[in-house]
PDB file of C-alpha atoms in Angstrom:
ATOM      1  CA  GLN A   3     -21.854 -36.315-204.830  1.00 78.00           C
ATOM      2  CA  GLN A   4     -22.687 -38.708-207.150  1.00 88.00           C
ATOM      3  CA  PRO A   5     -25.780 -39.264-209.265  1.00 93.00           C
ATOM      4  CA  VAL A   6     -27.800 -42.365-208.667  1.00 95.00           C
ATOM      5  CA  GLN A   7     -28.451 -44.755-211.285  1.00 96.00           C
ATOM      6  CA  SER A   8     -31.251 -47.669-211.775  1.00 96.00           C
ATOM      7  CA  PRO A   9     -31.201 -50.378-211.959  1.00 96.00           C
ATOM      8  CA  GLN A  10     -28.054 -52.169-211.477  1.00 95.00           C
ATOM      9  CA  ALA A  11     -27.977 -54.225-214.295  1.00 96.00           C
ATOM     10  CA  VAL A  12     -29.972 -55.554-216.714  1.00 96.00           C
ATOM     11  CA  ILE A  13     -30.625 -58.738-218.867  1.00 97.00           C
ATOM     12  CA  LEU A  14     -32.481 -58.360-222.148  1.00 95.00           C
ATOM     13  CA  ARG A  15     -33.141 -60.370-225.549  1.00 97.00           C
ATOM     14  CA  GLU A  16     -32.436 -59.142-228.626  1.00 96.00           C
ATOM     15  CA  GLY A  17     -35.318 -56.799-229.902  1.00 96.00           C
ATOM     16  CA  GLU A  18     -36.294 -55.610-226.049  1.00 96.00           C
ATOM     17  CA  ASP A  19     -36.577 -52.623-224.801  1.00 96.00           C
ATOM     18  CA  ALA A  20     -34.604 -51.810-221.535  1.00 96.00           C
ATOM     19  CA  VAL A  21     -34.769 -47.692-220.026  1.00 97.00           C
ATOM     20  CA  ILE A  22     -31.944 -46.862-216.958  1.00 97.00           C
ATOM     21  CA  ASN A  23     -32.915 -44.060-214.725  1.00 97.00           C
ATOM     22  CA  CYS A  24     -30.959 -41.020-213.864  1.00 96.00           C
ATOM     23  CA  SER A  25     -31.379 -38.928-210.307  1.00 95.00           C
ATOM     24  CA  SER A  26     -29.911 -35.984-208.450  1.00 92.00           C
ATOM     25  CA  SER A  27     -30.150 -34.326-205.147  1.00 90.00           C
ATOM     26  CA  LYS A  28     -28.302 -30.910-206.929  1.00 85.00           C
ATOM     27  CA  ALA A  29     -29.875 -28.456-209.762  1.00 81.00           C
ATOM     28  CA  LEU A  30     -28.758 -29.641-212.845  1.00 82.00           C
ATOM     29  CA  TYR A  31     -27.106 -27.906-215.711  1.00 81.00           C
ATOM     30  CA  SER A  32     -27.113 -30.601-218.071  1.00 86.00           C
ATOM     31  CA  VAL A  33     -26.633 -34.691-218.294  1.00 90.00           C
ATOM     32  CA  HIS A  34     -24.535 -36.572-220.370  1.00 92.00           C
ATOM     33  CA  TRP A  35     -24.648 -40.308-221.371  1.00 94.00           C
ATOM     34  CA  TYR A  36     -21.796 -42.140-221.999  1.00 96.00           C
ATOM     35  CA  ARG A  37     -21.524 -46.375-222.436  1.00 96.00           C
ATOM     36  CA  GLN A  38     -18.521 -48.321-222.084  1.00 96.00           C
ATOM     37  CA  LYS A  39     -17.534 -51.618-223.863  1.00 96.00           C
ATOM     38  CA  HIS A  40     -15.727 -54.478-220.926  1.00 92.00           C
ATOM     39  CA  GLY A  41     -11.982 -52.985-220.914  1.00 92.00           C
ATOM     40  CA  GLU A  42     -12.634 -49.986-222.949  1.00 95.00           C
ATOM     41  CA  ALA A  43     -12.972 -46.522-222.382  1.00 96.00           C
ATOM     42  CA  PRO A  44     -16.358 -44.706-221.870  1.00 96.00           C
ATOM     43  CA  VAL A  45     -17.871 -43.675-225.262  1.00 94.00           C
ATOM     44  CA  PHE A  46     -20.041 -40.582-225.495  1.00 92.00           C
ATOM     45  CA  LEU A  47     -23.713 -41.237-226.255  1.00 92.00           C
ATOM     46  CA  MET A  48     -25.412 -37.981-225.848  1.00 89.00           C
ATOM     47  CA  ILE A  49     -26.171 -34.818-223.527  1.00 87.00           C
ATOM     48  CA  LEU A  50     -28.836 -33.129-222.348  1.00 88.00           C
ATOM     49  CA  LEU A  51     -28.958 -29.141-221.803  1.00 79.00           C
ATOM     50  CA  LYS A  52     -32.371 -28.089-221.638  1.00 61.00           C
ATOM     51  CA  GLY A  53     -35.295 -28.771-219.198  1.00 58.00           C
ATOM     52  CA  GLY A  54     -37.395 -31.539-220.450  1.00 57.00           C
ATOM     53  CA  GLU A  55     -36.075 -32.082-223.862  1.00 63.00           C
ATOM     54  CA  GLN A  56     -35.765 -35.439-225.576  1.00 63.00           C
ATOM     55  CA  LYS A  57     -32.767 -36.119-228.394  1.00 65.00           C
ATOM     56  CA  GLY A  58     -32.425 -40.161-229.678  1.00 66.00           C
ATOM     57  CA  HIS A  59     -29.883 -41.577-231.896  1.00 68.00           C
ATOM     58  CA  GLU A  60     -31.671 -43.957-234.002  1.00 71.00           C
ATOM     59  CA  LYS A  61     -33.086 -46.719-231.119  1.00 84.00           C
ATOM     60  CA  ILE A  62     -31.569 -44.837-228.188  1.00 91.00           C
ATOM     61  CA  SER A  63     -32.462 -41.689-226.766  1.00 91.00           C
ATOM     62  CA  ALA A  64     -33.340 -39.816-223.573  1.00 92.00           C
ATOM     63  CA  SER A  65     -35.418 -37.457-221.706  1.00 89.00           C
ATOM     64  CA  PHE A  66     -34.299 -34.779-218.987  1.00 89.00           C
ATOM     65  CA  ASN A  67     -36.896 -33.751-216.236  1.00 87.00           C
ATOM     66  CA  GLU A  68     -35.124 -30.011-215.060  1.00 84.00           C
ATOM     67  CA  LYS A  69     -37.327 -29.618-212.737  1.00 85.00           C
ATOM     68  CA  LYS A  70     -37.233 -33.568-210.836  1.00 86.00           C
ATOM     69  CA  GLN A  71     -33.290 -33.177-211.759  1.00 89.00           C
ATOM     70  CA  GLN A  72     -33.999 -36.533-213.116  1.00 92.00           C
ATOM     71  CA  SER A  73     -33.236 -38.334-216.953  1.00 93.00           C
ATOM     72  CA  SER A  74     -33.779 -41.662-218.262  1.00 94.00           C
ATOM     73  CA  LEU A  75     -32.086 -43.267-221.361  1.00 95.00           C
ATOM     74  CA  TYR A  76     -34.264 -45.068-223.421  1.00 94.00           C
ATOM     75  CA  LEU A  77     -33.103 -48.258-225.535  1.00 95.00           C
ATOM     76  CA  THR A  78     -35.803 -49.858-228.214  1.00 93.00           C
ATOM     77  CA  ALA A  79     -35.419 -53.058-229.951  1.00 93.00           C
ATOM     78  CA  SER A  80     -32.150 -53.942-228.777  1.00 93.00           C
ATOM     79  CA  GLN A  81     -29.215 -54.978-230.529  1.00 94.00           C
ATOM     80  CA  LEU A  82     -26.068 -57.080-228.938  1.00 95.00           C
ATOM     81  CA  SER A  83     -23.996 -54.298-229.334  1.00 94.00           C
ATOM     82  CA  TYR A  84     -25.830 -52.526-226.623  1.00 95.00           C
ATOM     83  CA  SER A  85     -24.065 -54.486-223.921  1.00 97.00           C
ATOM     84  CA  GLY A  86     -21.962 -52.800-221.969  1.00 96.00           C
ATOM     85  CA  THR A  87     -22.269 -50.929-218.556  1.00 97.00           C
ATOM     86  CA  TYR A  88     -24.231 -46.919-219.045  1.00 97.00           C
ATOM     87  CA  PHE A  89     -23.537 -44.057-217.206  1.00 97.00           C
ATOM     88  CA  CYS A  90     -25.189 -40.820-216.887  1.00 96.00           C
ATOM     89  CA  GLY A  91     -23.018 -37.844-215.814  1.00 93.00           C
ATOM     90  CA  THR A  92     -23.810 -34.634-214.374  1.00 90.00           C
ATOM     91  CA  GLU A  93     -22.823 -31.048-214.575  1.00 85.00           C
ATOM     92  CA  SER A  94     -24.486 -28.421-211.771  1.00 77.00           C
ATOM     93  CA  GLY A  95     -25.720 -25.996-212.522  1.00 62.00           C
ATOM     94  CA  THR A  96     -23.496 -23.675-210.201  1.00 59.00           C
ATOM     95  CA  GLY A  97     -21.075 -22.974-213.246  1.00 57.00           C
ATOM     96  CA  ARG A  98     -18.773 -26.205-212.196  1.00 60.00           C
ATOM     97  CA  ARG A  99     -17.627 -27.804-214.769  1.00 70.00           C
ATOM     98  CA  ALA A 100     -16.717 -31.596-213.861  1.00 82.00           C
ATOM     99  CA  LEU A 101     -18.987 -34.098-214.587  1.00 88.00           C
ATOM    100  CA  THR A 102     -19.844 -36.241-212.131  1.00 91.00           C
ATOM    101  CA  PHE A 103     -21.096 -39.853-212.490  1.00 94.00           C
ATOM    102  CA  GLY A 104     -23.481 -42.382-211.826  1.00 94.00           C
ATOM    103  CA  SER A 105     -22.068 -46.016-210.130  1.00 94.00           C
ATOM    104  CA  GLY A 106     -23.040 -47.451-213.712  1.00 95.00           C
ATOM    105  CA  THR A 107     -25.582 -49.797-215.056  1.00 97.00           C
ATOM    106  CA  ARG A 108     -24.760 -53.047-216.480  1.00 96.00           C
ATOM    107  CA  LEU A 109     -26.681 -54.231-219.685  1.00 97.00           C
ATOM    108  CA  GLN A 110     -26.577 -57.512-220.898  1.00 97.00           C
ATOM    109  CA  VAL A 111     -28.295 -58.392-224.130  1.00 96.00           C
ATOM    110  CA  GLN A 112     -28.557 -61.949-225.632  1.00 96.00           C
ATOM    111  CA  PRO A 113     -29.370 -63.237-228.796  1.00 94.00           C
TER     112      PRO A 113
ATOM    113  CA  ASN B  10      -4.184 -37.711-234.397  1.00 65.00           C
ATOM    114  CA  ALA B  11      -3.723 -38.924-231.258  1.00 77.00           C
ATOM    115  CA  GLY B  12      -6.281 -37.624-229.358  1.00 93.00           C
ATOM    116  CA  VAL B  13      -5.806 -38.258-225.414  1.00 96.00           C
ATOM    117  CA  THR B  14      -2.603 -40.376-224.798  1.00 97.00           C
ATOM    118  CA  GLN B  15      -2.585 -42.156-221.367  1.00 98.00           C
ATOM    119  CA  THR B  16       1.077 -43.625-220.179  1.00 97.00           C
ATOM    120  CA  PRO B  17       1.418 -46.193-218.563  1.00 97.00           C
ATOM    121  CA  LYS B  18      -0.869 -48.738-220.150  1.00 97.00           C
ATOM    122  CA  PHE B  19      -0.549 -51.242-216.711  1.00 97.00           C
ATOM    123  CA  GLN B  20       1.926 -50.792-213.221  1.00 97.00           C
ATOM    124  CA  VAL B  21       2.551 -52.799-210.464  1.00 97.00           C
ATOM    125  CA  LEU B  22       4.347 -50.470-207.273  1.00 96.00           C
ATOM    126  CA  LYS B  23       4.965 -51.134-203.572  1.00 97.00           C
ATOM    127  CA  THR B  24       3.556 -49.567-200.621  1.00 97.00           C
ATOM    128  CA  GLY B  25       4.986 -46.435-200.399  1.00 97.00           C
ATOM    129  CA  GLN B  26       6.591 -45.633-203.358  1.00 97.00           C
ATOM    130  CA  SER B  27       5.318 -42.904-206.180  1.00 96.00           C
ATOM    131  CA  MET B  28       4.641 -42.518-209.239  1.00 96.00           C
ATOM    132  CA  THR B  29       3.269 -40.261-211.583  1.00 98.00           C
ATOM    133  CA  LEU B  30       0.686 -40.894-214.740  1.00 98.00           C
ATOM    134  CA  GLN B  31       0.958 -39.029-217.720  1.00 98.00           C
ATOM    135  CA  CYS B  32      -1.925 -37.753-219.818  1.00 98.00           C
ATOM    136  CA  ALA B  33      -1.618 -35.584-223.020  1.00 97.00           C
ATOM    137  CA  GLN B  34      -3.772 -34.714-225.379  1.00 96.00           C
ATOM    138  CA  ASP B  35      -3.419 -32.493-229.003  1.00 94.00           C
ATOM    139  CA  MET B  36      -7.039 -31.000-229.301  1.00 92.00           C
ATOM    140  CA  ASN B  37      -6.194 -28.457-227.714  1.00 90.00           C
ATOM    141  CA  HIS B  38      -9.298 -28.838-224.780  1.00 90.00           C
ATOM    142  CA  GLU B  39      -9.212 -26.228-222.189  1.00 89.00           C
ATOM    143  CA  TYR B  40     -10.898 -28.757-219.693  1.00 91.00           C
ATOM    144  CA  MET B  41      -9.100 -31.974-218.149  1.00 94.00           C
ATOM    145  CA  SER B  42      -9.321 -34.101-215.334  1.00 95.00           C
ATOM    146  CA  TRP B  43      -9.026 -37.661-214.133  1.00 97.00           C
ATOM    147  CA  TYR B  44     -11.037 -40.374-213.105  1.00 97.00           C
ATOM    148  CA  ARG B  45     -10.450 -43.842-211.025  1.00 97.00           C
ATOM    149  CA  GLN B  46     -12.502 -46.373-211.718  1.00 97.00           C
ATOM    150  CA  ASP B  47     -13.818 -49.021-209.005  1.00 93.00           C
ATOM    151  CA  PRO B  48     -15.912 -52.268-209.424  1.00 83.00           C
ATOM    152  CA  GLY B  49     -19.361 -51.253-208.550  1.00 78.00           C
ATOM    153  CA  MET B  50     -18.486 -47.704-207.334  1.00 82.00           C
ATOM    154  CA  GLY B  51     -18.517 -46.244-211.438  1.00 90.00           C
ATOM    155  CA  LEU B  52     -16.479 -43.248-212.326  1.00 95.00           C
ATOM    156  CA  ARG B  53     -14.914 -40.178-209.590  1.00 95.00           C
ATOM    157  CA  LEU B  54     -13.580 -37.026-210.351  1.00 95.00           C
ATOM    158  CA  ILE B  55     -10.625 -36.669-208.471  1.00 96.00           C
ATOM    159  CA  HIS B  56      -8.844 -33.869-209.568  1.00 96.00           C
ATOM    160  CA  TYR B  57      -9.600 -31.337-212.870  1.00 94.00           C
ATOM    161  CA  SER B  58      -8.778 -28.263-214.896  1.00 93.00           C
ATOM    162  CA  VAL B  59      -9.524 -26.335-216.732  1.00 89.00           C
ATOM    163  CA  GLY B  60      -7.122 -24.394-217.718  1.00 90.00           C
ATOM    164  CA  ALA B  61      -3.093 -23.965-218.007  1.00 92.00           C
ATOM    165  CA  GLY B  62      -2.364 -22.826-213.947  1.00 94.00           C
ATOM    166  CA  ILE B  63      -6.008 -23.463-212.556  1.00 93.00           C
ATOM    167  CA  THR B  64      -6.725 -26.690-211.100  1.00 95.00           C
ATOM    168  CA  ASP B  65      -9.183 -27.820-208.538  1.00 93.00           C
ATOM    169  CA  GLN B  66     -10.086 -31.161-206.497  1.00 94.00           C
ATOM    170  CA  GLY B  67     -12.898 -33.875-207.134  1.00 92.00           C
ATOM    171  CA  GLU B  68     -14.791 -35.910-205.134  1.00 92.00           C
ATOM    172  CA  VAL B  69     -11.479 -38.109-204.185  1.00 95.00           C
ATOM    173  CA  PRO B  70      -8.553 -36.037-204.058  1.00 96.00           C
ATOM    174  CA  ASN B  71      -6.537 -37.241-201.039  1.00 96.00           C
ATOM    175  CA  GLY B  72      -3.534 -39.041-201.142  1.00 96.00           C
ATOM    176  CA  TYR B  73      -3.230 -37.560-205.174  1.00 97.00           C
ATOM    177  CA  ASN B  74      -1.455 -34.316-206.590  1.00 97.00           C
ATOM    178  CA  VAL B  75      -1.832 -32.994-209.905  1.00 97.00           C
ATOM    179  CA  SER B  76      -0.586 -29.394-211.976  1.00 96.00           C
ATOM    180  CA  ARG B  77      -1.121 -28.069-214.983  1.00 96.00           C
ATOM    181  CA  SER B  78       1.605 -26.119-216.496  1.00 96.00           C
ATOM    182  CA  THR B  79       0.296 -26.466-220.192  1.00 96.00           C
ATOM    183  CA  THR B  80      -2.360 -27.080-222.432  1.00 94.00           C
ATOM    184  CA  GLU B  81      -1.559 -30.273-223.503  1.00 96.00           C
ATOM    185  CA  ASP B  82      -0.320 -31.791-220.423  1.00 97.00           C
ATOM    186  CA  PHE B  83      -2.029 -33.117-217.390  1.00 98.00           C
ATOM    187  CA  PRO B  84      -0.025 -35.626-215.262  1.00 98.00           C
ATOM    188  CA  LEU B  85      -1.601 -37.030-211.769  1.00 98.00           C
ATOM    189  CA  ARG B  86       0.895 -37.898-209.255  1.00 98.00           C
ATOM    190  CA  LEU B  87       0.922 -40.325-206.142  1.00 96.00           C
ATOM    191  CA  LEU B  88       3.545 -39.438-203.710  1.00 91.00           C
ATOM    192  CA  SER B  89       3.066 -42.744-201.203  1.00 96.00           C
ATOM    193  CA  ALA B  90       1.190 -45.246-202.954  1.00 96.00           C
ATOM    194  CA  ALA B  91      -1.249 -47.293-201.054  1.00 97.00           C
ATOM    195  CA  PRO B  92      -3.255 -50.704-201.240  1.00 96.00           C
ATOM    196  CA  SER B  93      -6.047 -48.493-201.422  1.00 96.00           C
ATOM    197  CA  GLN B  94      -5.115 -46.850-204.584  1.00 97.00           C
ATOM    198  CA  THR B  95      -5.104 -49.773-206.943  1.00 97.00           C
ATOM    199  CA  SER B  96      -7.692 -48.913-209.994  1.00 97.00           C
ATOM    200  CA  VAL B  97      -8.103 -48.047-213.626  1.00 97.00           C
ATOM    201  CA  TYR B  98      -7.547 -44.252-213.766  1.00 98.00           C
ATOM    202  CA  PHE B  99      -9.262 -42.550-216.842  1.00 98.00           C
ATOM    203  CA  CYS B 100      -7.480 -39.332-217.871  1.00 98.00           C
ATOM    204  CA  ALA B 101     -10.965 -37.129-219.560  1.00 96.00           C
ATOM    205  CA  THR B 102     -10.862 -33.805-221.399  1.00 94.00           C
ATOM    206  CA  SER B 103     -13.037 -31.512-222.993  1.00 90.00           C
ATOM    207  CA  SER B 104     -13.522 -28.324-225.428  1.00 82.00           C
ATOM    208  CA  GLY B 105     -15.720 -26.863-222.244  1.00 69.00           C
ATOM    209  CA  ARG B 106     -19.116 -25.456-221.651  1.00 60.00           C
ATOM    210  CA  ASN B 107     -18.830 -22.570-223.902  1.00 57.00           C
ATOM    211  CA  SER B 108     -18.168 -24.220-227.326  1.00 48.00           C
ATOM    212  CA  GLY B 109     -21.755 -25.787-226.370  1.00 53.00           C
ATOM    213  CA  ALA B 110     -21.022 -28.463-225.336  1.00 66.00           C
ATOM    214  CA  ASN B 111     -18.827 -30.368-222.262  1.00 78.00           C
ATOM    215  CA  VAL B 112     -18.412 -33.560-223.992  1.00 87.00           C
ATOM    216  CA  LEU B 113     -15.415 -35.569-222.486  1.00 92.00           C
ATOM    217  CA  THR B 114     -13.483 -37.907-224.578  1.00 94.00           C
ATOM    218  CA  PHE B 115     -11.605 -40.370-222.556  1.00 96.00           C
ATOM    219  CA  GLY B 116      -8.189 -41.486-222.962  1.00 97.00           C
ATOM    220  CA  ALA B 117      -7.557 -45.648-222.955  1.00 97.00           C
ATOM    221  CA  GLY B 118      -6.342 -45.431-219.441  1.00 97.00           C
ATOM    222  CA  SER B 119      -4.231 -46.613-217.017  1.00 98.00           C
ATOM    223  CA  ARG B 120      -4.646 -50.311-214.559  1.00 97.00           C
ATOM    224  CA  LEU B 121      -2.460 -49.413-211.515  1.00 97.00           C
ATOM    225  CA  THR B 122      -2.036 -52.662-208.551  1.00 97.00           C
ATOM    226  CA  VAL B 123      -0.465 -51.664-205.164  1.00 97.00           C
ATOM    227  CA  LEU B 124       0.661 -53.815-203.352  1.00 96.00           C
TER     228      LEU B 124
END
């Protein structure tokens, strides 16, 4: 079963912040975040392996609440280069290695 | 390093025709998978493999076959193409969970149109 992402789409001005949420009905081993530019392949952003873990890279960070089976991606002071579609991918705790993706959040950053 | 190579990049088929999408990797990754991407549906897992000789079904396996005879190659076969299989197909690989993180590297994609 696919994880549920929200919102489906976001339009921002440069410098504004955004939060993208991802939730699953299954117990999770890990949560991944990927970004896809139009016409390109998805590219890995970060992975969260432990409950309550928060990771970050520059102005993009994420949290993972293992008990609630939820993750959030935080984009701070957005830049034009942040535009694209963001996908969360979840790996269940059953030992099955396959990654299941949400339907994506389209983010558009305007000047 | 080539990474993950998919061929062909574009293909047009007629209903009922068969074809194989190729995926090759030179990173010695044990895990390989196929996804299809349709507008508004995200990436849906078709089949995956955790090593040579081992394959398993994903979320949408019907109409597709796979095999894994070598570590490097993971072809996806459409035996009798249908218009519902019109999509962009991505092959994705990883070194596997044992290495610490099951991070996926994607190929560039193959756009398939079935008329």
